[in-house]
CSV table of C-alpha atoms and ligand atoms in Angstrom, one decimal:
chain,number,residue,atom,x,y,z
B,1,UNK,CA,15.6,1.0,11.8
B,2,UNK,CA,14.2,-1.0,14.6
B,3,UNK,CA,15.9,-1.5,18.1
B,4,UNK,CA,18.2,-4.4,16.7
B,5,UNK,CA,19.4,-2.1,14.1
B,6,UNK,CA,19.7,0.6,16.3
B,7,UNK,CA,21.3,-1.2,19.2
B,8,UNK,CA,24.1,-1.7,16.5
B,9,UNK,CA,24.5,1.5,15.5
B,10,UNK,CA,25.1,3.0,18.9
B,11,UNK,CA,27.6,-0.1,19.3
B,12,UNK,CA,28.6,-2.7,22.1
B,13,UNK,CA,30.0,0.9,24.7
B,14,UNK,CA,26.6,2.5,25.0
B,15,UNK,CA,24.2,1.1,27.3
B,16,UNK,CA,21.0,-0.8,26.3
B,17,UNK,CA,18.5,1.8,27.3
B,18,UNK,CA,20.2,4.2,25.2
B,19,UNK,CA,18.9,2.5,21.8
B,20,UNK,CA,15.2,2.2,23.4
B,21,UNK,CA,15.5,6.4,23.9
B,22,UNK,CA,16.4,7.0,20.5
B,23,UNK,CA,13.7,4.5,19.5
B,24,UNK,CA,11.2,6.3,21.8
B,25,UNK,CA,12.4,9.8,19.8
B,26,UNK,CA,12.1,8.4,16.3
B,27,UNK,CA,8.9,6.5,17.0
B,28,UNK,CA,6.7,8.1,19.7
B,29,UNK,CA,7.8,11.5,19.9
B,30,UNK,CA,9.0,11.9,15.9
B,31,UNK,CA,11.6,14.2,16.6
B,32,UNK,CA,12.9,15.7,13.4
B,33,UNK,CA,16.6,16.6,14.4
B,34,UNK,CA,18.6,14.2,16.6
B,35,UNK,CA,19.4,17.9,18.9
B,36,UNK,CA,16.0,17.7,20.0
B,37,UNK,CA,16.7,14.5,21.8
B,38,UNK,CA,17.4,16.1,25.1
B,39,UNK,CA,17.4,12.7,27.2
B,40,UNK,CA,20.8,11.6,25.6
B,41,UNK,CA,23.8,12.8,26.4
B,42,UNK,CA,25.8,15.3,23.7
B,43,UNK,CA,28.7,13.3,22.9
B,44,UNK,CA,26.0,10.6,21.7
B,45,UNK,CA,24.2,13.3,20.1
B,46,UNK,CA,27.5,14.8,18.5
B,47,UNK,CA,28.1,11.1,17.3
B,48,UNK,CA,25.1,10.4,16.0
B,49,UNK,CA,24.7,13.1,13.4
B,50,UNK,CA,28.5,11.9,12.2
B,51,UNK,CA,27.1,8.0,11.3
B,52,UNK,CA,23.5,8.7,11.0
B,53,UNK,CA,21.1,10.8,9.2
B,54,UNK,CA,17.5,11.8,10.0
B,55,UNK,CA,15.9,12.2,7.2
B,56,UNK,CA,12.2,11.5,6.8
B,57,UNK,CA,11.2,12.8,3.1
B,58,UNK,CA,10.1,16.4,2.7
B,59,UNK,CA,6.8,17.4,1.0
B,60,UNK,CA,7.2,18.7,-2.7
B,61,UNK,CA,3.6,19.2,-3.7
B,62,UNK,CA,0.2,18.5,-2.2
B,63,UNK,CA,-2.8,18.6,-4.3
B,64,UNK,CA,-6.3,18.8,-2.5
B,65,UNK,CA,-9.3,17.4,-4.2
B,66,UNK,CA,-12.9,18.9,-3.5
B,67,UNK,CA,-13.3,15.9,-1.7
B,68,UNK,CA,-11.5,16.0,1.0
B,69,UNK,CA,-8.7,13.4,-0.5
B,70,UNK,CA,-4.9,14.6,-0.4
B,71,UNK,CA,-2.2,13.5,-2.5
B,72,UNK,CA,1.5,14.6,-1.8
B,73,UNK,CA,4.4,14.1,-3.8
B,74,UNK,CA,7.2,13.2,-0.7
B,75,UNK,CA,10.7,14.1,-1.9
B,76,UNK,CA,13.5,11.6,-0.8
B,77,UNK,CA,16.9,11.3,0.5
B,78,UNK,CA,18.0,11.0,-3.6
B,79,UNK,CA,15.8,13.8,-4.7
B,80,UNK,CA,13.3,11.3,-6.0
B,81,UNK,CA,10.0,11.4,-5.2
B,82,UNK,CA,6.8,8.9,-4.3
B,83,UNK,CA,3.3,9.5,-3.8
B,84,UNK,CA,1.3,9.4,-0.9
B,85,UNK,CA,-2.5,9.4,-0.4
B,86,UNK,CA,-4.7,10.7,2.6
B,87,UNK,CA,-8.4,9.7,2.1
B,88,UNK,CA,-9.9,11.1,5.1
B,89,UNK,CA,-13.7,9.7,5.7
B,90,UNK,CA,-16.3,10.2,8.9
B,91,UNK,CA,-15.0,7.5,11.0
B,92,UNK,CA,-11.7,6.8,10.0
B,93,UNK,CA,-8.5,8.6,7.9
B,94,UNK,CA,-6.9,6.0,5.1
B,95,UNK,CA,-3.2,6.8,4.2
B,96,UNK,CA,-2.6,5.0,0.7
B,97,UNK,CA,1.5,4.6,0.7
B,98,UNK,CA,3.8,3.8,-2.0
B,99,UNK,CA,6.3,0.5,-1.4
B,100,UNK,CA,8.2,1.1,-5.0
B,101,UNK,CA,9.0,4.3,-7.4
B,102,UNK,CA,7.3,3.0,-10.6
B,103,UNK,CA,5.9,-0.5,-11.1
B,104,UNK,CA,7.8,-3.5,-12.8
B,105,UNK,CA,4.5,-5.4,-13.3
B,106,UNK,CA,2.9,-4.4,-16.6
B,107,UNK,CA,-1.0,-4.2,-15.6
B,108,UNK,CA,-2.8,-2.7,-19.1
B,109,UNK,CA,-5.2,-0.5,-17.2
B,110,UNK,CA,-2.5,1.5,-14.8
B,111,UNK,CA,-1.1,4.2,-15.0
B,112,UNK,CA,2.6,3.5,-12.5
B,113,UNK,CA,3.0,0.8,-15.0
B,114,UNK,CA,4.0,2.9,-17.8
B,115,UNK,CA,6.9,4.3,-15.7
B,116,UNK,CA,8.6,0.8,-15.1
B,117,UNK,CA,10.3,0.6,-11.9
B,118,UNK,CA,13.2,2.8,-10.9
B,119,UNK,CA,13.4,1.5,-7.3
B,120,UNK,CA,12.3,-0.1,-4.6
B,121,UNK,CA,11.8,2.1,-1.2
B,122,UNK,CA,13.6,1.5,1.8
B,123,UNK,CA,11.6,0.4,5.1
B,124,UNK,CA,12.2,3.8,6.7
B,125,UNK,CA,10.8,5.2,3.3
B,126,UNK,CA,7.7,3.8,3.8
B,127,UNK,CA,7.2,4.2,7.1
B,128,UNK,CA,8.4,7.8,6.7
B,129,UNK,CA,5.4,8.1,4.8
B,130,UNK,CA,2.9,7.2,7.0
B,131,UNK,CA,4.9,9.3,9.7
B,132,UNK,CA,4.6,12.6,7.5
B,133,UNK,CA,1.2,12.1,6.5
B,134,UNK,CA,0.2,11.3,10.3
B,135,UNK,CA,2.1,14.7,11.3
B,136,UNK,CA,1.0,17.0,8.7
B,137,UNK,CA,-2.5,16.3,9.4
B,138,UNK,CA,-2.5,15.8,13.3
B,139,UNK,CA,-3.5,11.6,12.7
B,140,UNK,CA,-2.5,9.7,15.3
B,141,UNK,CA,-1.4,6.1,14.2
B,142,UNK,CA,-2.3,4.6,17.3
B,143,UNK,CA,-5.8,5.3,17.2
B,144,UNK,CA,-8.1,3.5,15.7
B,145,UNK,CA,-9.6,5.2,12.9
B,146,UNK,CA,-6.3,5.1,11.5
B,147,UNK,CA,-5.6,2.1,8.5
B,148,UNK,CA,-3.2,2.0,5.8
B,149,UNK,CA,-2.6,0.5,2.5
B,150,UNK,CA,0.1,-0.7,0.6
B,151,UNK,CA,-2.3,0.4,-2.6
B,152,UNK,CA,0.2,3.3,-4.0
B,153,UNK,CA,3.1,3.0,-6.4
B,154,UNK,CA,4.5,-0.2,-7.0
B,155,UNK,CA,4.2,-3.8,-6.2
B,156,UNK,CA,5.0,-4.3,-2.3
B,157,UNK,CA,5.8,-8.4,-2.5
B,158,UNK,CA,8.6,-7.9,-4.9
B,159,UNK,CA,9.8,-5.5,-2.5
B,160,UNK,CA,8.7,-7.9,0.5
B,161,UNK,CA,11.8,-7.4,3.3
B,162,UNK,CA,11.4,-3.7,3.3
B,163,UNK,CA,7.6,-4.1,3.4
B,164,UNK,CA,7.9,-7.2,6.2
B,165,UNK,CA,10.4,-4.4,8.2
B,166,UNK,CA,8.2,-1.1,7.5
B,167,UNK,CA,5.1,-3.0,9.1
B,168,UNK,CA,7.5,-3.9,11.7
B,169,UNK,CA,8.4,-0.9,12.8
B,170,UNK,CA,4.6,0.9,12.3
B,171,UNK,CA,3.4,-1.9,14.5
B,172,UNK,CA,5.2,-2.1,17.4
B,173,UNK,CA,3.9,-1.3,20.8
B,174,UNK,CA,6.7,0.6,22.4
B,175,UNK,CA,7.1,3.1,19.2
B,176,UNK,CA,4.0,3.5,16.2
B,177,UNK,CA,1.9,1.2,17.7
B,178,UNK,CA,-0.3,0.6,15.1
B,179,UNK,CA,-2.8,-2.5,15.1
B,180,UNK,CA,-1.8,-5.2,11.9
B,181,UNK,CA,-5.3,-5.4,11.7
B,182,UNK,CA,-5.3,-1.9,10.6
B,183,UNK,CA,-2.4,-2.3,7.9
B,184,UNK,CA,-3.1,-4.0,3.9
B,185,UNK,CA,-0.7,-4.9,1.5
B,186,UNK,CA,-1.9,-5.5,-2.0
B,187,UNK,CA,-0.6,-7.6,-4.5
B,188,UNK,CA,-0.8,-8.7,-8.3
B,189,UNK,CA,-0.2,-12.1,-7.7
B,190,UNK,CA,3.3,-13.0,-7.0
B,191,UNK,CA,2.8,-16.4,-5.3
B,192,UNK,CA,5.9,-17.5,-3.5
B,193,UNK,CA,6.2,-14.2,-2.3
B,194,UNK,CA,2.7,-14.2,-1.1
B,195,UNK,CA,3.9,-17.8,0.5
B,196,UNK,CA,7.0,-16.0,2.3
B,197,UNK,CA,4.2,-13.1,3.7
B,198,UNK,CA,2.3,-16.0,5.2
B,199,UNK,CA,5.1,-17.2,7.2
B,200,UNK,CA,5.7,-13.9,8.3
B,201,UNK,CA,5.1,-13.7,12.6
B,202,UNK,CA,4.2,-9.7,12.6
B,203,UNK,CA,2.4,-9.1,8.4
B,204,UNK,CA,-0.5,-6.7,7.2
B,205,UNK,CA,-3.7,-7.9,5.6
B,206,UNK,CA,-3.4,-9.1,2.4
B,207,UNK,CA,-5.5,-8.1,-0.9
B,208,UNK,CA,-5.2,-9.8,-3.9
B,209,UNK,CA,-5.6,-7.5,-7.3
B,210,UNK,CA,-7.8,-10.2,-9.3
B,211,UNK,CA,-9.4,-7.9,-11.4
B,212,UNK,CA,-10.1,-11.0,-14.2
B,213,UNK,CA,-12.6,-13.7,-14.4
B,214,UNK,CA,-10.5,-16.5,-16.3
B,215,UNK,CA,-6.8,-17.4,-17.6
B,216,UNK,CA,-7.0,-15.7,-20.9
B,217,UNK,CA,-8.5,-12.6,-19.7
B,218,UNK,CA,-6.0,-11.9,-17.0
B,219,UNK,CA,-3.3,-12.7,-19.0
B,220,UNK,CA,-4.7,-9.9,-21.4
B,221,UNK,CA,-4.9,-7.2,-18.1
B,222,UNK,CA,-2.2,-8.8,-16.1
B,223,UNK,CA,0.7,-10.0,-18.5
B,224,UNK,CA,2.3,-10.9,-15.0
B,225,UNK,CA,-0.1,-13.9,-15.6
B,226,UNK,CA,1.7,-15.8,-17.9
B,227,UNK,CA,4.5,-16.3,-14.8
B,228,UNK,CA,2.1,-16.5,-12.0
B,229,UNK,CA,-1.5,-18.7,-13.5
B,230,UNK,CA,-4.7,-17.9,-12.8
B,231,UNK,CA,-5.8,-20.5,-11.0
B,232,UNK,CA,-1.9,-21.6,-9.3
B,233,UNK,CA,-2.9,-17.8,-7.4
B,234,UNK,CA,-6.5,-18.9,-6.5
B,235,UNK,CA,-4.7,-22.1,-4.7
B,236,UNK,CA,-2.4,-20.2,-3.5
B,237,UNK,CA,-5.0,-18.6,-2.1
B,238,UNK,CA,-6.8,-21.2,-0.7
B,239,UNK,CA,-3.3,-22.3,1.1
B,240,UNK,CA,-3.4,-18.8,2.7
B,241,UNK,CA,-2.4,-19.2,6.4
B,242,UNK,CA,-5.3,-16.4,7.6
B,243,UNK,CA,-5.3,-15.4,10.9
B,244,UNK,CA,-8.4,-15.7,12.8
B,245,UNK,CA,-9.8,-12.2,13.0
B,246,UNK,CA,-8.4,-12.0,9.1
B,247,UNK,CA,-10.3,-12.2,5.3
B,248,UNK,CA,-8.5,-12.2,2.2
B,249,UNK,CA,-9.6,-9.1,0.4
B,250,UNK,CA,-10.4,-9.0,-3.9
B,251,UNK,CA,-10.0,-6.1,-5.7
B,252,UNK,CA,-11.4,-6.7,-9.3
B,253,UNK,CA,-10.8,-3.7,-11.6
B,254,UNK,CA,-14.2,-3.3,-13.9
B,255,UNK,CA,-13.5,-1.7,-17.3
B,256,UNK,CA,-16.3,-1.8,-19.9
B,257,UNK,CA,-17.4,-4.7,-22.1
B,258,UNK,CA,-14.0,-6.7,-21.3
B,259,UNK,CA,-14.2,-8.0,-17.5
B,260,UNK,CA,-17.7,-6.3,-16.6
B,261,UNK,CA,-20.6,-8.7,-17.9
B,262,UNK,CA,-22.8,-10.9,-15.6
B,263,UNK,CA,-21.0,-13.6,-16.8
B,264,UNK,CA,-18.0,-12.7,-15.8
B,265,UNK,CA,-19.3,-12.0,-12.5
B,266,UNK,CA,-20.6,-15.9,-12.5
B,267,UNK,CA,-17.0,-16.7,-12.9
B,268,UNK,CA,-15.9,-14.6,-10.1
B,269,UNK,CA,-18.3,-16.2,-7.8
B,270,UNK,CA,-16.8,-19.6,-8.7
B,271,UNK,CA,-13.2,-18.2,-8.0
B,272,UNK,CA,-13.8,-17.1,-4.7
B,273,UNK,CA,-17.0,-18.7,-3.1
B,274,UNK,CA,-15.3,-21.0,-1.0
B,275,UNK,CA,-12.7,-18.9,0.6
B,276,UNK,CA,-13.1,-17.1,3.2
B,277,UNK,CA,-12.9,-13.4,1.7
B,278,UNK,CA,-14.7,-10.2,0.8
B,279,UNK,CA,-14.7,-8.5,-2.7
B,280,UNK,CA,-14.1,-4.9,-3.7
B,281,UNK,CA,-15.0,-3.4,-7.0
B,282,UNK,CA,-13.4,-0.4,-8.1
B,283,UNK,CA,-14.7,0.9,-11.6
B,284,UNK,CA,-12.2,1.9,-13.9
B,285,UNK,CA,-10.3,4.9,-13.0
B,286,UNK,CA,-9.5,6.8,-16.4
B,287,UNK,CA,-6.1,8.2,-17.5
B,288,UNK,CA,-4.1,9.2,-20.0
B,289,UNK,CA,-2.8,6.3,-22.2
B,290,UNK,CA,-4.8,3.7,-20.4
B,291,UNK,CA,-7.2,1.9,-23.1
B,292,UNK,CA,-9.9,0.9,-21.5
B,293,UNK,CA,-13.4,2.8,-20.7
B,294,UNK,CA,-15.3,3.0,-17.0
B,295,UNK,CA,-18.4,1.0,-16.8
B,296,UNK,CA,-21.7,2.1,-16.0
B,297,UNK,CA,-22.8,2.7,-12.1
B,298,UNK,CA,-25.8,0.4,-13.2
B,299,UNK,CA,-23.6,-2.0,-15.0
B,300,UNK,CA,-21.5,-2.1,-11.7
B,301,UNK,CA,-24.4,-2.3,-9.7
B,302,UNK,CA,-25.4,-5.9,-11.3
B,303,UNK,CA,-22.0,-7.2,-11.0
B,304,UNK,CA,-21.6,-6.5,-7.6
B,305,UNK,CA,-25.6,-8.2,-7.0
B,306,UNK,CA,-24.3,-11.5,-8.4
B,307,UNK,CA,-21.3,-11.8,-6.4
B,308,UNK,CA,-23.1,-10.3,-3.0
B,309,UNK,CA,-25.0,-13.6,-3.0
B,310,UNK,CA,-22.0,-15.5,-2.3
B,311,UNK,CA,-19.7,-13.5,-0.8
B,312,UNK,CA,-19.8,-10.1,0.8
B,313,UNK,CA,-19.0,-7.7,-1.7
B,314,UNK,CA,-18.6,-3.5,-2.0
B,315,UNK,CA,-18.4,-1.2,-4.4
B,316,UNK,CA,-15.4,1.2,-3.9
B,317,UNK,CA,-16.0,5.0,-4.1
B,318,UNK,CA,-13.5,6.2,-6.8
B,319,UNK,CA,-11.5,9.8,-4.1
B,320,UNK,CA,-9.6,12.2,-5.6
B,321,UNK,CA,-10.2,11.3,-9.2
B,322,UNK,CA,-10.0,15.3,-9.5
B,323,UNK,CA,-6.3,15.5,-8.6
B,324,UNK,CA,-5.4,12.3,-10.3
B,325,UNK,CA,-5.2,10.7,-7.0
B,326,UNK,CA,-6.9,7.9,-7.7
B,327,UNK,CA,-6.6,4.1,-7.9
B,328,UNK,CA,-3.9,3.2,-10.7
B,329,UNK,CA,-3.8,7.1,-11.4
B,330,UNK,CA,-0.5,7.3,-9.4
B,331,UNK,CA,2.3,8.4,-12.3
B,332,UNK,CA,4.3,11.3,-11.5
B,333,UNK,CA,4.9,12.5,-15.1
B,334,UNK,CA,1.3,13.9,-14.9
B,335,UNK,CA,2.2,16.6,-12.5
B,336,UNK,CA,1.7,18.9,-15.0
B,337,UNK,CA,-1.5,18.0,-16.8
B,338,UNK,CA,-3.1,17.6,-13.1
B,339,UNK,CA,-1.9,21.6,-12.7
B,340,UNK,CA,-3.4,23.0,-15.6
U,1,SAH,N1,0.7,-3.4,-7.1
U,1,SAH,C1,-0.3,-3.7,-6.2
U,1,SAH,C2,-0.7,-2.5,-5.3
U,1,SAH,C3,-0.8,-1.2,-6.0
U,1,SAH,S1,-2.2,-1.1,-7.2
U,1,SAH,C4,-1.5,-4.3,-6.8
U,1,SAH,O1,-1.6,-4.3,-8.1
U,1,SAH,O2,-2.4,-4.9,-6.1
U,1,SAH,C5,-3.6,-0.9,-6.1
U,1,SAH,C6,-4.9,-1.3,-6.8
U,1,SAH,O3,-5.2,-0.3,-7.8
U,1,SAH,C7,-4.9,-2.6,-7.4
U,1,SAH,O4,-6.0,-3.4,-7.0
U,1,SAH,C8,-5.1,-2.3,-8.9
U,1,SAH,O5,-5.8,-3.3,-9.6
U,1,SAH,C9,-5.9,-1.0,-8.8
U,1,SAH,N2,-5.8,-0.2,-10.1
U,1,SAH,C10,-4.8,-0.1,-10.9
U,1,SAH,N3,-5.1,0.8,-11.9
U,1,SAH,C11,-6.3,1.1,-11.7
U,1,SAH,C12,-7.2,2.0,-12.4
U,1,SAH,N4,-6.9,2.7,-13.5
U,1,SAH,N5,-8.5,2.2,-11.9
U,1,SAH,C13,-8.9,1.6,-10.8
U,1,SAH,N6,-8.1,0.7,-10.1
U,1,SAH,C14,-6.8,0.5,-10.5
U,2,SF4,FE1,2.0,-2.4,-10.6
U,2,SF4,FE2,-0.3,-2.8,-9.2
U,2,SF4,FE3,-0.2,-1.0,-11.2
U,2,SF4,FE4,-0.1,-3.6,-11.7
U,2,SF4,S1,-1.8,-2.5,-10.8
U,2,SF4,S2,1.2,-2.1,-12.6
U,2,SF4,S3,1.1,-4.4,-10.0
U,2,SF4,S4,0.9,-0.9,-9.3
């Protein structure tokens, strides 16, 4: 809730300030109980456990990979569950958060796409997972080493009004206070969402999943292609109201012999060289079911040389691979195999 929605809650016979303490609770102190709010007065308290509950999710299972990465499966209000990602690295601590359970967007080479989507998250839910993951590990969100990314389960534009809310709440000064610089939303392409995030006052960064070099071939990874084109995305793209501290990111998906030659690489440059942007590679992270092969680190290497001359471009280190933590590895019915 933000302080509109909690104003409401308390109702027209509290006083204003009352809604800014609870805010100041949830958001800057992260009390779990509403009893260890000792600046309000009982009856409010008594009330407030009667129309409200406090429920940020619960941790169900962490698995730690030799590299320092963390995943957690967070269980929910409904018993569900989502998972959450803490890539902690020398000069700042990445927590990858989920915005849906499942995915409805049918990308061939990941693995939350096989589960479809069973539902979107609420705001609190993904804020409560950047809350949990700050706690259990001692983060603060205010400082500066601190970023996160919308890079977890699901497809965060088709769930855009929780997302627009979540980053609401994780952003504002008098509770989180987290930077929107520091906050990234990825996306497959869904364009007049991607329009309604641009008109957004308070929005995170936004990465686009391009992962193809031409129509055909995206339409082959990305079947969400044949709604959203190619090239209607790259002028979407190019209409993107950035703001002036702000690049559009790429994230382009290499899996062997099918979007991974120099050519392709040729056509990526095209795409992109006249916005302003920065590209990330991520080779193929392998899993179960997925039909599709990790290139080379040389092949990668000469991929990422062509499009470095035109725009700046990085090759992403694959965490956690170990504990199926990785990139498009998210897919809860592997809990077992990842035990064994
Ligand atoms: N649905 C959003 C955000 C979640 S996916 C999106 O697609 O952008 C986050 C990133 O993981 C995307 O860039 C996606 O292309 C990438 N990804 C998916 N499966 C992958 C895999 N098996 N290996 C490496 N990256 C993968
Ligand atoms: Fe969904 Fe993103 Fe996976 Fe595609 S890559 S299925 S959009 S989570």
């Amino acid at each position: 809730m933000e302080l509109a929605d909690l104003r409401e809650l308390l109702g027209p016979d509290q006083p204003k300030y009352r809604a800014q303490q609870l805010f100041d609770a949830l958001y800057k102190r992260h009390v779990a109980n509403f009893s260890e709010i000792s600046n309000l007065p009982q009856p409010l308290l008594n009330q407030l456990v009667t129309i409200s509950t406090l429920n940020g999710p619960t941790s169900e299972k962490r698995f730690d990979s030799v590299d320092g990465t963390k995943r957690y499966l967070l269980r929910l209000e409904d018993n569900r569950t989502v998972e959450t990602v803490l890539m902690p690295e020398e000069h700042r601590d990445t927590i990858c958060i989920s915005s849906q359970i499942g995915c409805p967007v049918d990308c061939k080479f990941c693995l939350t796409a096989l589960m479809g989507l069973e539902r979107n998250l609420t705001a609190g839910e993904i804020v409560g997972q950047v809350l949990f993951v700050a706690r259990a590990n001692g983060l603060n969100a205010r400082d500066s080493r601190m970023n996160v990314v919308m890079m977890g389960m699901g497809e965060p534009l088709l769930n855009l009004e929780n997302v627009l809310k979540a980053t609401r709440i994780l952003t504002d000064e008098s509770g989180v206070g987290m930077s929107q610089k520091r906050i990234t939303v990825s996306t497959s392409g869904i364009i007049p969402k991607m329009e309604e995030l641009g008109r957004a006052e308070v929005r995170p960064k936004l990465a686009i999943s391009l992962n193809a070099s031409n129509e055909e071939q995206r339409r082959e990874l990305m079947p969400i292609t044949r709604k959203y084109h190619l090239a209607d995305l790259m002028k979407a793209c190019k209409a993107y109201p950035l703001r002036t501290w702000e690049k559009l990111t790429f994230e382009y998906v290499l899996l062997k012999d099918v979007n991974d030659t120099d050519a392709d690489a040729r056509r990526v440059v095209r795409l992109v060289s006249r916005l302003n942007c920065k590209v990330n590679l991520i080779a193929l992270n392998p899993g179960p079911g997925i039909p599709f092969e990790t290139p080379t680190a040389e092949r990668v290497g000469s991929f990422q040389e062509i499009v470095r001359k035109a725009v700046p471009c990085f090759v992403r280190k694959p965490r956690g691979r170990d504990i199926f933590a990785a990139c498009g590895q998210l897919k809860r019915v592997n809990e077992e195999r990842v035990e064994e």
